[in-house]
Coordinates of C-alpha atoms and ligand atoms in Angstrom, one line a residue:
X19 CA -14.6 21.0 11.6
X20 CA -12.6 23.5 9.6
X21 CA -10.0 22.8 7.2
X22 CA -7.4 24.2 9.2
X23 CA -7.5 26.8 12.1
X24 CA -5.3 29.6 13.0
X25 CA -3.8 31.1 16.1
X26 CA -6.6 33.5 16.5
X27 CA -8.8 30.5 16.9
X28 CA -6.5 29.0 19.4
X29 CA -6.3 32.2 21.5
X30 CA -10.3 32.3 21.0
X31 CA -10.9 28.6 21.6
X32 CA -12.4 28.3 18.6
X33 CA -11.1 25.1 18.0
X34 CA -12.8 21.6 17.9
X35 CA -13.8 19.8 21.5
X36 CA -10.7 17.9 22.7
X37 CA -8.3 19.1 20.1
X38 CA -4.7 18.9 21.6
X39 CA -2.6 17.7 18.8
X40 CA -2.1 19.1 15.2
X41 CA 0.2 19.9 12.1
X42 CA 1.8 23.4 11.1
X43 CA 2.7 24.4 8.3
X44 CA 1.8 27.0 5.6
X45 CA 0.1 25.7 3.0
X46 CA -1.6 23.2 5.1
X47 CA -5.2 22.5 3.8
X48 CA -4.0 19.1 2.3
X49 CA -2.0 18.0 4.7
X50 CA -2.7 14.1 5.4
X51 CA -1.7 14.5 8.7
X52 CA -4.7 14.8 10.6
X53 CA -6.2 11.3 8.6
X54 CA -3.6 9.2 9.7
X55 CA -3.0 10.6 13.2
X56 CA -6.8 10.8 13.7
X57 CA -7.0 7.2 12.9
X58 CA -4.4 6.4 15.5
X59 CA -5.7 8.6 18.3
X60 CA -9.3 7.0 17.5
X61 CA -8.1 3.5 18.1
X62 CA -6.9 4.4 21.4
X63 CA -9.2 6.1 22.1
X64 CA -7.8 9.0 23.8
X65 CA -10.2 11.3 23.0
X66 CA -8.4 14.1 21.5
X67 CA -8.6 15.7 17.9
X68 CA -6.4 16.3 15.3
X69 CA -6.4 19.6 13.9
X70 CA -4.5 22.0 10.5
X71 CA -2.6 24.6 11.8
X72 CA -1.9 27.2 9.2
X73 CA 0.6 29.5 10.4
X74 CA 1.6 32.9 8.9
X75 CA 5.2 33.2 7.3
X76 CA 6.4 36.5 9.2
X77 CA 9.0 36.5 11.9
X78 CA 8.0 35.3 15.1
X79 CA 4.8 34.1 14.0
X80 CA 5.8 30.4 14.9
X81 CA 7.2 31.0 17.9
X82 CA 3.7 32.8 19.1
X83 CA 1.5 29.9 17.9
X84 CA 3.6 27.6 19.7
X85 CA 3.3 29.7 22.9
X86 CA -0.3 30.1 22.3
X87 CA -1.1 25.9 22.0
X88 CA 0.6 25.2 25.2
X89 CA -1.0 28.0 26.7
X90 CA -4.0 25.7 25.3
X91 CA -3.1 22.5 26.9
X92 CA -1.6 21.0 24.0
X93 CA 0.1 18.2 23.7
X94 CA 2.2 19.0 20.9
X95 CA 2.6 19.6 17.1
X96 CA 3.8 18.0 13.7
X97 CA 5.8 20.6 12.1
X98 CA 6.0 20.7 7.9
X99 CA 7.0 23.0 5.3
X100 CA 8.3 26.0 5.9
X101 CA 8.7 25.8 10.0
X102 CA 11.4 23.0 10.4
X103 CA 14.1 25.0 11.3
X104 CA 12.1 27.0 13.6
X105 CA 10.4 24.0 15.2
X106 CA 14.1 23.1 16.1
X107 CA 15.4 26.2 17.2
X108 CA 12.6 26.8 19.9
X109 CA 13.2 23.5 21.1
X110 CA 14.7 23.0 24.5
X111 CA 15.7 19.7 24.3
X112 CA 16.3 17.7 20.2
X113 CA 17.0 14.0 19.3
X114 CA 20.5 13.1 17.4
X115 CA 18.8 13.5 14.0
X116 CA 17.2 17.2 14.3
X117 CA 20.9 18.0 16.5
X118 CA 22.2 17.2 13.3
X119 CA 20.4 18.8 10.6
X120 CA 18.9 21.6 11.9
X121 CA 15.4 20.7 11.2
X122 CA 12.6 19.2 13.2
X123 CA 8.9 17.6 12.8
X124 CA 7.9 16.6 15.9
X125 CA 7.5 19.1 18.8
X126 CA 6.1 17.9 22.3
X127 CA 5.1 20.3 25.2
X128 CA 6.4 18.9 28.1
X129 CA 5.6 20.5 31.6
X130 CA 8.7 22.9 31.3
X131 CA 10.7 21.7 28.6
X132 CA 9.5 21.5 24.8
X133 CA 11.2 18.6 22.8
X134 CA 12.1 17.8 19.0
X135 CA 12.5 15.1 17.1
X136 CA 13.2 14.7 13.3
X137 CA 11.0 11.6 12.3
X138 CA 11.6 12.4 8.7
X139 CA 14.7 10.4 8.9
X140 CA 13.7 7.0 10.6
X141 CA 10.3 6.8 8.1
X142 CA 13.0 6.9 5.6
X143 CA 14.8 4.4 6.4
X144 CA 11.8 2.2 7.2
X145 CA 10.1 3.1 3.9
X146 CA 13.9 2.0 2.2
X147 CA 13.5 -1.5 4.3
X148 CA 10.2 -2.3 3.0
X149 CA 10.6 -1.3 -0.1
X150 CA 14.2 -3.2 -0.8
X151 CA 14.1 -5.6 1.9
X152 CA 17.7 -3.9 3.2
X153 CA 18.7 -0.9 5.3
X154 CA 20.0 2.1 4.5
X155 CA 23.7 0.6 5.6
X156 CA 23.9 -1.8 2.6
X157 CA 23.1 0.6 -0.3
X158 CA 24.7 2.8 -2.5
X159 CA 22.8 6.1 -2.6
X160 CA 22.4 8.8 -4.8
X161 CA 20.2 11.3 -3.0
X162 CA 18.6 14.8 -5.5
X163 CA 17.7 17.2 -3.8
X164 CA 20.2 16.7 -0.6
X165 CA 19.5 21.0 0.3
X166 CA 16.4 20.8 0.4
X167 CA 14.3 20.6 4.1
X168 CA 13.6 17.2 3.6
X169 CA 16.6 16.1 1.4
X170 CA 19.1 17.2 4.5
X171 CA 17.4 15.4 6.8
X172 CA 18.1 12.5 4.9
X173 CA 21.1 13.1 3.7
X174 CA 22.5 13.1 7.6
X175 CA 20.0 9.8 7.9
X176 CA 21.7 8.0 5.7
X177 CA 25.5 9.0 6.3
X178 CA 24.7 8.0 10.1
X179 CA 23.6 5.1 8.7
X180 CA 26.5 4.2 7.5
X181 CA 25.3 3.6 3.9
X182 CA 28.1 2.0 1.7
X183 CA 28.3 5.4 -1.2
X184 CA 26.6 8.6 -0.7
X185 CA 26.2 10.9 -3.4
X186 CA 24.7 14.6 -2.5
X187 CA 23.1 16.4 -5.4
X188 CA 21.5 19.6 -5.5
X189 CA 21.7 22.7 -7.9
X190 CA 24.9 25.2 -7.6
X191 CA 24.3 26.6 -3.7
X192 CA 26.8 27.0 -1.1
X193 CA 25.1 24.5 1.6
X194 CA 26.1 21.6 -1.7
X195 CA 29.4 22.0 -0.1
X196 CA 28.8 22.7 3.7
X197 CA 26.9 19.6 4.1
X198 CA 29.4 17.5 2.0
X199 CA 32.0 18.6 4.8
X200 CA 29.9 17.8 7.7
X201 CA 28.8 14.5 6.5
X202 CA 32.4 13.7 6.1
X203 CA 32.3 12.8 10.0
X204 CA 30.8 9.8 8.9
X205 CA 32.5 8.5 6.2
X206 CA 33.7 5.3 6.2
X207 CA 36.8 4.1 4.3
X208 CA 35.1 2.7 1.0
X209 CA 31.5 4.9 1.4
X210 CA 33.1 7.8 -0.5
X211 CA 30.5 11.1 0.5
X212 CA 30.6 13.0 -2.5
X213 CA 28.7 15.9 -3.3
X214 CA 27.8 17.1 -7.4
X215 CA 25.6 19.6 -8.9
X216 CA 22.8 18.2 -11.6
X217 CA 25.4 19.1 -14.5
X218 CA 28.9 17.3 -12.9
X219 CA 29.5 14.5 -15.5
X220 CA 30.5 12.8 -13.0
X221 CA 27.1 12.2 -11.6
X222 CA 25.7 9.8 -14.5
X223 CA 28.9 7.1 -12.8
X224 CA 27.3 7.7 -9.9
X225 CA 23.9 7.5 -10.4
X226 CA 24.8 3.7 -12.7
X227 CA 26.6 2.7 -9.5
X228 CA 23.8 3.0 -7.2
X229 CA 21.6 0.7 -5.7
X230 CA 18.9 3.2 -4.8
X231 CA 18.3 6.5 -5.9
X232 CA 16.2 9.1 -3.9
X233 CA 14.0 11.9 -5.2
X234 CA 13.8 14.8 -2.9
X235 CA 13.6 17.6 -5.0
X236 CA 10.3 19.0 -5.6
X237 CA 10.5 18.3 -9.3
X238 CA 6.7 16.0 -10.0
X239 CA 5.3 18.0 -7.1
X240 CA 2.4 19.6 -9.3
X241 CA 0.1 16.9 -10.7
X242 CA 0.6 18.5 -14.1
X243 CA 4.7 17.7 -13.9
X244 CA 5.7 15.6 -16.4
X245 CA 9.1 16.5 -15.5
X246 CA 12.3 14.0 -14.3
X247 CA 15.0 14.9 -11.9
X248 CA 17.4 12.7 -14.5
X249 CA 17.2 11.2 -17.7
X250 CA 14.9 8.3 -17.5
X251 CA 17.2 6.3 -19.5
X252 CA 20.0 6.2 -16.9
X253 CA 18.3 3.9 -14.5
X254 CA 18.5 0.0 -14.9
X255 CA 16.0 -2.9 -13.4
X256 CA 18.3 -3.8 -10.7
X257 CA 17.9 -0.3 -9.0
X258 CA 15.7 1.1 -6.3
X259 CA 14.2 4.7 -7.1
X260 CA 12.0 6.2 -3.7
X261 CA 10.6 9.0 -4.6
X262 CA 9.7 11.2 -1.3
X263 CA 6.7 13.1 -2.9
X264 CA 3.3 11.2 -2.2
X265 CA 1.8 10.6 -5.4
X266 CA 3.0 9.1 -8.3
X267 CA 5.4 11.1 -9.6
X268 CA 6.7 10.7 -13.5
X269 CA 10.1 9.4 -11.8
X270 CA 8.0 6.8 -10.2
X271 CA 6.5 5.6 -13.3
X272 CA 8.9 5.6 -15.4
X273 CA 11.5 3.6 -13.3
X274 CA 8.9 1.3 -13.4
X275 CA 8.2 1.2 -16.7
X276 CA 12.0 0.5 -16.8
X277 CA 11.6 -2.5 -14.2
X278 CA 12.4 -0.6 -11.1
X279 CA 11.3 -1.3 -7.7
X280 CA 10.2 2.3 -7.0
X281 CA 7.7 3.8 -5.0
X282 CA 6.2 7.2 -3.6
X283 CA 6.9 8.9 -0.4
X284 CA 3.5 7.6 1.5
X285 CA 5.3 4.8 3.5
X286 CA 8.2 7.2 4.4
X287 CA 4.9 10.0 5.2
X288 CA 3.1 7.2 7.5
X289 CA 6.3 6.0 9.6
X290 CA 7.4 9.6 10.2
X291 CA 3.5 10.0 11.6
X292 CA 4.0 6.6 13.8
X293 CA 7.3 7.6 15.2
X294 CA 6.0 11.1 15.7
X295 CA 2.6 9.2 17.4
X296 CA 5.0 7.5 20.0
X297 CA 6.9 10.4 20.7
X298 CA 3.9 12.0 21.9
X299 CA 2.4 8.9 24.3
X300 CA 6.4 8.2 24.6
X301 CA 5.7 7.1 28.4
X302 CA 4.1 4.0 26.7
X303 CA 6.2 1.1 25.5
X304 CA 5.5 0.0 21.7
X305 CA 5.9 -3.1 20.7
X306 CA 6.6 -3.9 17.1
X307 CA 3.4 -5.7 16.7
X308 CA 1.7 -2.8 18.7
X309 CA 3.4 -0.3 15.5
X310 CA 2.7 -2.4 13.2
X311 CA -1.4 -2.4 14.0
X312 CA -1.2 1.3 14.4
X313 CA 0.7 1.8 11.0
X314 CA -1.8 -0.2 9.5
X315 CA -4.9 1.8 10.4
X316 CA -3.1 4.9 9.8
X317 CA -2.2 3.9 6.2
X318 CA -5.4 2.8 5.2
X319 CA -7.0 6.2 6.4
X320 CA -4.1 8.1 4.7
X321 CA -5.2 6.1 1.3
X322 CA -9.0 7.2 1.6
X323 CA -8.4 10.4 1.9
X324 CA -5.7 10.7 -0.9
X325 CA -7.6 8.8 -3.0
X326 CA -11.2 10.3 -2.0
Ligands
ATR401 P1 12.3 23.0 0.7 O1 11.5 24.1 1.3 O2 12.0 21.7 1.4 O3 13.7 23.3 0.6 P2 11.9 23.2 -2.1 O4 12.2 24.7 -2.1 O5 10.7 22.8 -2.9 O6 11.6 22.7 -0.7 O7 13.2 22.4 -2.6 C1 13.4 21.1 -2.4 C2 14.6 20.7 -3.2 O8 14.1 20.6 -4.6 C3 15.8 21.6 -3.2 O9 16.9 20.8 -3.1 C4 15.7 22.3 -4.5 O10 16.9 22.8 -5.1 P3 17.5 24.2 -4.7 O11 18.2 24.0 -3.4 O12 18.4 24.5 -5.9 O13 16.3 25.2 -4.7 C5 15.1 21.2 -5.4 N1 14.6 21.7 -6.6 C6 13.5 22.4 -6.8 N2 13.2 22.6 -8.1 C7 14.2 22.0 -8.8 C8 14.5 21.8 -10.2 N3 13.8 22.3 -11.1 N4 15.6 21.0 -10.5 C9 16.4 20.5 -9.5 N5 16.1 20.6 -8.2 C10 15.1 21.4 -7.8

Protein backbone atom coordinates (compact mmCIF):
# COMPACT_ATOMS: atom_id res chain seq x y z
CA UNK A 1 0.00 0.00 0.00
CA UNK A 2 1.20 3.48 -1.01
CA UNK A 3 1.31 6.46 1.04
CA UNK A 4 -1.32 8.15 -0.73
CA UNK A 5 -2.72 7.65 -4.36
CA UNK A 6 -3.76 9.96 -6.94
CA UNK A 7 -6.47 10.34 -9.51
CA UNK A 8 -4.42 8.74 -12.18
CA UNK A 9 -4.48 5.70 -10.00
CA UNK A 10 -8.14 5.86 -9.54
CA UNK A 11 -8.86 6.16 -13.23
CA UNK A 12 -6.13 3.23 -13.59
CA UNK A 13 -7.45 1.12 -10.73
CA UNK A 14 -4.32 1.16 -9.23
CA UNK A 15 -5.58 1.35 -6.01
CA UNK A 16 -5.62 -1.22 -3.13
CA UNK A 17 -8.36 -4.30 -3.27
CA UNK A 18 -11.61 -2.99 -1.75
CA UNK A 19 -10.62 0.54 -1.31
CA UNK A 20 -13.95 2.70 -1.39
CA UNK A 21 -13.36 5.28 1.32
CA UNK A 22 -10.47 7.81 1.75
CA UNK A 23 -9.22 11.41 2.71
CA UNK A 24 -8.31 14.41 0.29
CA UNK A 25 -6.35 16.84 0.83
CA UNK A 26 -3.03 18.25 -0.40
CA UNK A 27 -0.48 17.61 1.72
CA UNK A 28 -1.81 14.43 2.73
CA UNK A 29 1.03 11.78 3.50
CA UNK A 30 0.50 12.27 7.30
CA UNK A 31 -2.85 12.36 7.41
CA UNK A 32 -4.20 10.09 10.43
CA UNK A 33 -7.14 9.51 8.82
CA UNK A 34 -6.80 6.36 7.26
CA UNK A 35 -5.49 4.82 11.06
CA UNK A 36 -8.45 5.63 12.74
CA UNK A 37 -11.08 4.93 10.01
CA UNK A 38 -9.21 1.71 9.07
CA UNK A 39 -9.54 0.72 12.60
CA UNK A 40 -13.27 1.25 12.48
CA UNK A 41 -14.01 -0.34 9.13
CA UNK A 42 -11.82 -3.45 10.41
CA UNK A 43 -14.07 -3.96 13.33
CA UNK A 44 -16.93 -4.17 11.28
CA UNK A 45 -15.62 -5.81 9.13
CA UNK A 46 -16.82 -4.43 6.03
CA UNK A 47 -14.19 -5.11 4.03
CA UNK A 48 -13.23 -1.98 2.44
CA UNK A 49 -9.88 0.04 2.67
CA UNK A 50 -8.97 3.28 3.56
CA UNK A 51 -6.87 5.06 1.33
CA UNK A 52 -4.65 9.06 1.00
CA UNK A 53 -5.91 10.90 -1.65
CA UNK A 54 -3.50 13.65 -2.64
CA UNK A 55 -5.21 15.96 -4.90
CA UNK A 56 -3.55 18.65 -7.15
CA UNK A 57 -4.34 22.44 -6.18
CA UNK A 58 -5.42 23.74 -9.80
CA UNK A 59 -8.97 24.50 -10.69
CA UNK A 60 -11.21 21.88 -11.20
CA UNK A 61 -8.85 19.31 -10.08
CA UNK A 62 -11.29 18.42 -7.05
CA UNK A 63 -14.23 18.32 -8.81
CA UNK A 64 -12.52 15.59 -11.39
CA UNK A 65 -11.23 13.34 -8.62
CA UNK A 66 -14.51 13.38 -7.04
CA UNK A 67 -16.19 12.45 -10.44
CA UNK A 68 -13.58 9.88 -10.96
CA UNK A 69 -14.17 7.91 -7.22
CA UNK A 70 -17.78 7.53 -7.83
CA UNK A 71 -17.08 6.52 -11.16
CA UNK A 72 -15.08 3.95 -8.95
CA UNK A 73 -17.77 2.81 -6.69
CA UNK A 74 -16.92 4.79 -3.88
CA UNK A 75 -18.49 5.37 -1.00
CA UNK A 76 -17.33 8.61 -0.21
CA UNK A 77 -14.42 10.91 1.02
CA UNK A 78 -13.07 12.92 4.11
CA UNK A 79 -12.15 16.22 2.86
CA UNK A 80 -9.06 18.31 4.65
CA UNK A 81 -6.99 21.20 3.95
CA UNK A 82 -7.23 22.99 1.16
CA UNK A 83 -10.61 21.36 -0.41
CA UNK A 84 -13.35 22.33 2.18
CA UNK A 85 -14.99 24.87 0.37
CA UNK A 86 -14.99 22.91 -2.68
CA UNK A 87 -16.09 19.73 -1.01
CA UNK A 88 -19.12 21.95 -0.13
CA UNK A 89 -19.80 23.58 -3.17
CA UNK A 90 -20.09 20.28 -5.30
CA UNK A 91 -22.34 19.07 -2.83
CA UNK A 92 -25.94 18.49 -3.77
CA UNK A 93 -27.43 18.25 -0.67
CA UNK A 94 -25.27 19.88 3.07
CA UNK A 95 -26.04 19.63 6.82
CA UNK A 96 -26.90 22.93 8.86
CA UNK A 97 -23.20 23.31 9.92
CA UNK A 98 -21.43 23.19 6.26
CA UNK A 99 -24.88 25.45 5.03
CA UNK A 100 -23.51 27.72 7.37
CA UNK A 101 -19.90 28.06 7.00
CA UNK A 102 -19.17 27.28 3.72
CA UNK A 103 -16.91 24.46 4.40
CA UNK A 104 -17.30 20.70 4.42
CA UNK A 105 -15.37 17.32 5.57
CA UNK A 106 -17.49 14.72 4.91
CA UNK A 107 -18.64 13.92 1.28
CA UNK A 108 -20.90 10.71 0.61
CA UNK A 109 -21.80 9.44 -2.93
CA UNK A 110 -25.22 8.63 -2.84
CA UNK A 111 -26.93 6.92 -6.00
CA UNK A 112 -27.69 10.45 -7.51
CA UNK A 113 -27.19 12.91 -5.01
CA UNK A 114 -23.68 13.61 -3.26
CA UNK A 115 -24.02 14.91 0.48
CA UNK A 116 -21.87 17.09 2.96
CA UNK A 117 -21.50 17.32 6.27
CA UNK A 118 -19.12 19.53 8.37
CA UNK A 119 -18.06 17.11 11.35
CA UNK A 120 -15.43 19.53 12.35
CA UNK A 121 -17.94 21.31 14.40
CA UNK A 122 -19.73 18.45 16.56
CA UNK A 123 -15.91 16.76 17.33
CA UNK A 124 -15.53 20.13 18.77
CA UNK A 125 -17.93 20.34 20.85
CA UNK A 126 -17.54 16.79 22.05
CA UNK A 127 -13.81 17.26 22.54
CA UNK A 128 -14.97 20.74 24.72
CA UNK A 129 -17.38 18.14 26.81
CA UNK A 130 -14.81 15.80 27.71
CA UNK A 131 -12.30 17.97 28.26
CA UNK A 132 -14.48 20.50 30.72
CA UNK A 133 -17.14 18.30 31.65
CA UNK A 134 -19.71 21.29 29.98
CA UNK A 135 -20.96 22.16 26.57
CA UNK A 136 -20.19 24.62 24.40
CA UNK A 137 -23.62 26.57 25.74
CA UNK A 138 -22.20 27.29 29.20
CA UNK A 139 -18.74 28.84 28.30
CA UNK A 140 -17.29 31.92 27.55
CA UNK A 141 -15.09 31.61 24.48
CA UNK A 142 -12.39 33.30 23.06
CA UNK A 143 -11.76 31.52 19.67
CA UNK A 144 -7.88 32.67 17.58
CA UNK A 145 -7.89 32.03 14.61
CA UNK A 146 -11.91 32.42 13.90
CA UNK A 147 -10.90 32.93 9.62
CA UNK A 148 -9.23 30.27 9.33
CA UNK A 149 -10.93 26.80 7.55
CA UNK A 150 -11.24 25.28 10.68
CA UNK A 151 -11.61 28.30 13.00
CA UNK A 152 -14.99 29.31 10.99
CA UNK A 153 -16.34 26.16 11.31
CA UNK A 154 -16.18 26.61 14.83
CA UNK A 155 -16.81 29.84 15.25
CA UNK A 156 -20.64 29.16 13.64
CA UNK A 157 -20.40 25.81 16.04
CA UNK A 158 -20.22 27.59 18.89
CA UNK A 159 -22.55 30.75 18.23
CA UNK A 160 -25.32 27.92 17.26
CA UNK A 161 -24.50 26.73 20.32
CA UNK A 162 -25.52 29.31 22.07
CA UNK A 163 -22.31 29.77 24.05
CA UNK A 164 -22.70 32.43 26.78
CA UNK A 165 -19.55 35.22 25.17
CA UNK A 166 -17.99 34.71 21.83
CA UNK A 167 -15.00 36.45 20.99
CA UNK A 168 -13.71 36.15 17.14
CA UNK A 169 -10.02 36.89 16.68
CA UNK A 170 -8.03 36.71 13.63
CA UNK A 171 -5.37 39.12 12.08
CA UNK A 172 -6.70 42.43 10.15
CA UNK A 173 -8.88 40.65 7.04
CA UNK A 174 -12.19 41.64 5.83
CA UNK A 175 -14.02 38.11 6.62
CA UNK A 176 -12.98 39.38 10.81
CA UNK A 177 -15.94 41.50 10.19
CA UNK A 178 -18.28 39.51 7.76
CA UNK A 179 -18.48 36.66 10.01
CA UNK A 180 -18.92 38.90 13.17
CA UNK A 181 -22.17 40.08 11.21
CA UNK A 182 -23.49 36.78 10.40
CA UNK A 183 -22.92 35.30 13.67
CA UNK A 184 -24.98 38.09 15.05
CA UNK A 185 -28.11 35.89 14.08
CA UNK A 186 -27.29 34.08 17.01
CA UNK A 187 -26.59 36.28 19.59
CA UNK A 188 -28.30 36.12 22.57
CA UNK A 189 -28.98 39.12 24.88
CA UNK A 190 -25.95 38.74 27.37
CA UNK A 191 -23.59 36.40 24.85
CA UNK A 192 -22.07 39.65 23.31
CA UNK A 193 -20.38 38.21 19.65
CA UNK A 194 -17.49 40.37 19.32
CA UNK A 195 -14.98 40.17 16.90
CA UNK A 196 -10.98 41.86 17.57
CA UNK A 197 -7.76 41.67 15.76
CA UNK A 198 -4.57 40.16 17.84
CA UNK A 199 -3.56 43.94 18.74
CA UNK A 200 -7.32 45.32 20.06
CA UNK A 201 -6.56 46.02 23.80
CA UNK A 202 -9.60 45.08 24.28
CA UNK A 203 -8.91 41.47 23.74
CA UNK A 204 -6.64 40.83 26.99
CA UNK A 205 -10.52 41.67 29.01
CA UNK A 206 -11.68 39.24 26.87
CA UNK A 207 -9.41 36.63 26.90
CA UNK A 208 -9.34 37.09 31.43
CA UNK A 209 -13.07 36.68 31.05
CA UNK A 210 -13.17 33.43 29.35
CA UNK A 211 -13.74 30.15 30.52
CA UNK A 212 -12.11 28.43 27.44
CA UNK A 213 -9.89 29.63 25.00
CA UNK A 214 -9.45 27.93 21.59
CA UNK A 215 -6.38 27.81 19.39
CA UNK A 216 -7.11 27.56 15.75
CA UNK A 217 -4.50 29.43 14.21
CA UNK A 218 -1.78 27.48 12.83
CA UNK A 219 0.76 29.14 15.17
CA UNK A 220 2.77 25.53 16.97
CA UNK A 221 1.93 23.81 13.76
CA UNK A 222 5.76 22.97 12.96
CA UNK A 223 7.29 20.86 15.69
CA UNK A 224 10.10 23.40 15.83
CA UNK A 225 7.37 26.36 17.01
CA UNK A 226 8.06 27.58 20.11
CA UNK A 227 5.69 30.24 19.31
CA UNK A 228 2.24 31.36 21.43
CA UNK A 229 -0.87 32.79 19.86
CA UNK A 230 -0.97 35.16 23.28
CA UNK A 231 1.11 35.92 26.07
CA UNK A 232 1.37 32.94 28.25
CA UNK A 233 1.00 35.01 31.19
CA UNK A 234 -2.67 36.06 30.43
CA UNK A 235 -4.13 32.72 31.21
CA UNK A 236 -5.24 31.68 34.80
CA UNK A 237 -5.79 27.95 36.39
CA UNK A 238 -9.48 28.18 36.29
CA UNK A 239 -9.42 28.29 32.40
CA UNK A 240 -9.80 25.85 29.68
CA UNK A 241 -7.25 26.29 26.59
CA UNK A 242 -8.09 23.43 23.44
CA UNK A 243 -5.74 23.68 21.24
CA UNK A 244 -7.06 22.26 17.66
CA UNK A 245 -3.59 21.21 16.29
CA UNK A 246 -2.77 17.47 17.19
CA UNK A 247 0.39 17.47 19.02
CA UNK A 248 1.47 19.26 21.82
CA UNK A 249 1.69 22.53 21.02
CA UNK A 250 3.78 25.29 23.21
CA UNK A 251 0.17 26.79 24.07
CA UNK A 252 -0.71 23.40 25.38
CA UNK A 253 2.15 23.25 27.59
CA UNK A 254 2.39 26.09 28.91
CA UNK A 255 -1.30 26.59 30.02
CA UNK A 256 -0.47 23.66 31.79
CA UNK A 257 2.42 24.65 33.25
CA UNK A 258 0.10 27.39 34.44
CA UNK A 259 -2.54 24.88 35.91
CA UNK A 260 -4.82 24.74 32.84
CA UNK A 261 -6.97 22.04 31.84
CA UNK A 262 -5.76 22.09 28.11
CA UNK A 263 -5.41 19.70 25.62
CA UNK A 264 -4.52 19.03 21.80
CA UNK A 265 -6.86 18.68 18.97
CA UNK A 266 -6.74 14.58 18.83
CA UNK A 267 -10.16 14.13 20.63
CA UNK A 268 -11.80 16.93 18.42
CA UNK A 269 -9.65 14.90 15.12
CA UNK A 270 -11.28 11.37 16.38
CA UNK A 271 -14.99 12.59 16.86
CA UNK A 272 -15.04 14.44 13.62
CA UNK A 273 -13.74 10.78 12.05
CA UNK A 274 -16.78 8.91 14.18
CA UNK A 275 -19.36 11.30 13.01
CA UNK A 276 -17.91 11.26 9.63
CA UNK A 277 -17.87 7.08 10.03
CA UNK A 278 -21.75 7.14 10.69
CA UNK A 279 -22.50 9.47 8.01
CA UNK A 280 -21.19 7.03 5.74
CA UNK A 281 -23.11 3.61 7.13
CA UNK A 282 -25.84 6.41 8.20
CA UNK A 283 -28.65 3.70 7.31
CA UNK A 284 -27.42 2.14 10.66
CA UNK A 285 -28.62 3.34 13.99
CA UNK A 286 -25.61 4.12 16.57
CA UNK A 287 -26.02 3.87 19.84
CA UNK A 288 -23.91 5.77 22.30
CA UNK A 289 -22.36 2.73 23.68
CA UNK A 290 -22.06 1.46 19.89
CA UNK A 291 -19.81 5.23 19.41
CA UNK A 292 -18.25 4.93 22.25
CA UNK A 293 -16.54 1.31 21.28
CA UNK A 294 -15.82 2.55 17.90
CA UNK A 295 -14.16 5.82 19.25
CA UNK A 296 -12.20 3.81 21.39
CA UNK A 297 -10.56 1.62 18.83
CA UNK A 298 -10.16 4.42 16.55
CA UNK A 299 -8.22 6.54 19.21
CA UNK A 300 -5.95 3.96 20.15
CA UNK A 301 -4.96 3.28 16.43
CA UNK A 302 -4.71 7.21 15.94
CA UNK A 303 -2.09 7.14 19.06
CA UNK A 304 0.19 4.30 17.53
CA UNK A 305 0.56 5.80 14.60
CA UNK A 306 1.24 9.37 15.93
CA UNK A 307 3.37 8.19 18.34
CA UNK A 308 5.06 5.31 16.10
P1 LIG B 1 -6.47 27.57 6.68
O1 LIG B 1 -6.09 27.08 5.32
O2 LIG B 1 -7.22 26.57 7.47
O3 LIG B 1 -7.09 28.92 6.71
P2 LIG B 1 -4.00 28.68 7.71
O4 LIG B 1 -3.75 29.49 6.50
O5 LIG B 1 -2.88 27.94 8.28
O6 LIG B 1 -5.11 27.58 7.50
O7 LIG B 1 -4.61 29.68 8.80
C1 LIG B 1 -5.33 29.26 9.89
C2 LIG B 1 -5.51 30.43 10.82
O8 LIG B 1 -4.25 30.70 11.45
C3 LIG B 1 -5.93 31.72 10.14
O9 LIG B 1 -6.87 32.33 10.96
C4 LIG B 1 -4.63 32.51 10.08
O10 LIG B 1 -4.76 33.91 10.11
P3 LIG B 1 -4.91 34.79 8.75
O11 LIG B 1 -6.37 34.70 8.42
O12 LIG B 1 -4.51 36.13 9.13
O13 LIG B 1 -4.02 34.14 7.74
C5 LIG B 1 -4.03 32.09 11.39
N1 LIG B 1 -2.60 32.38 11.47
C6 LIG B 1 -1.61 31.83 10.73
N2 LIG B 1 -0.41 32.33 11.14
C7 LIG B 1 -0.66 33.21 12.15
C8 LIG B 1 0.15 34.03 12.98
N3 LIG B 1 1.47 34.06 12.86
N4 LIG B 1 -0.46 34.79 13.91
C9 LIG B 1 -1.81 34.75 14.06
N5 LIG B 1 -2.63 34.00 13.30
C10 LIG B 1 -2.07 33.24 12.36
Amino acid sequence: MQDFYTIDDVRTGALPPGAKLGVVGNPIAHSLSPHMQQAALDADRRGITYIRLLCERTPGAFAELMHALRRAGFRGVNVTVPFKRDAYELADERDSLSESCGAANTLFFGEDKTLCWNTDGPGFARAIYELSHLPLSEHKIVLLGACGGAGSALAVQCAQAGCLQLTLVNRPRPELEQLEVSLKTYEKKENGILALRFDEERLATRLRDATLIVNATSVGLRASDDLLPIPADILDKKQYVYDIITHETPLVREAQKRGCTAANGRRMLLWQGVYAYENWFGDETFTSARQESLAEKMYAAMLSAANA
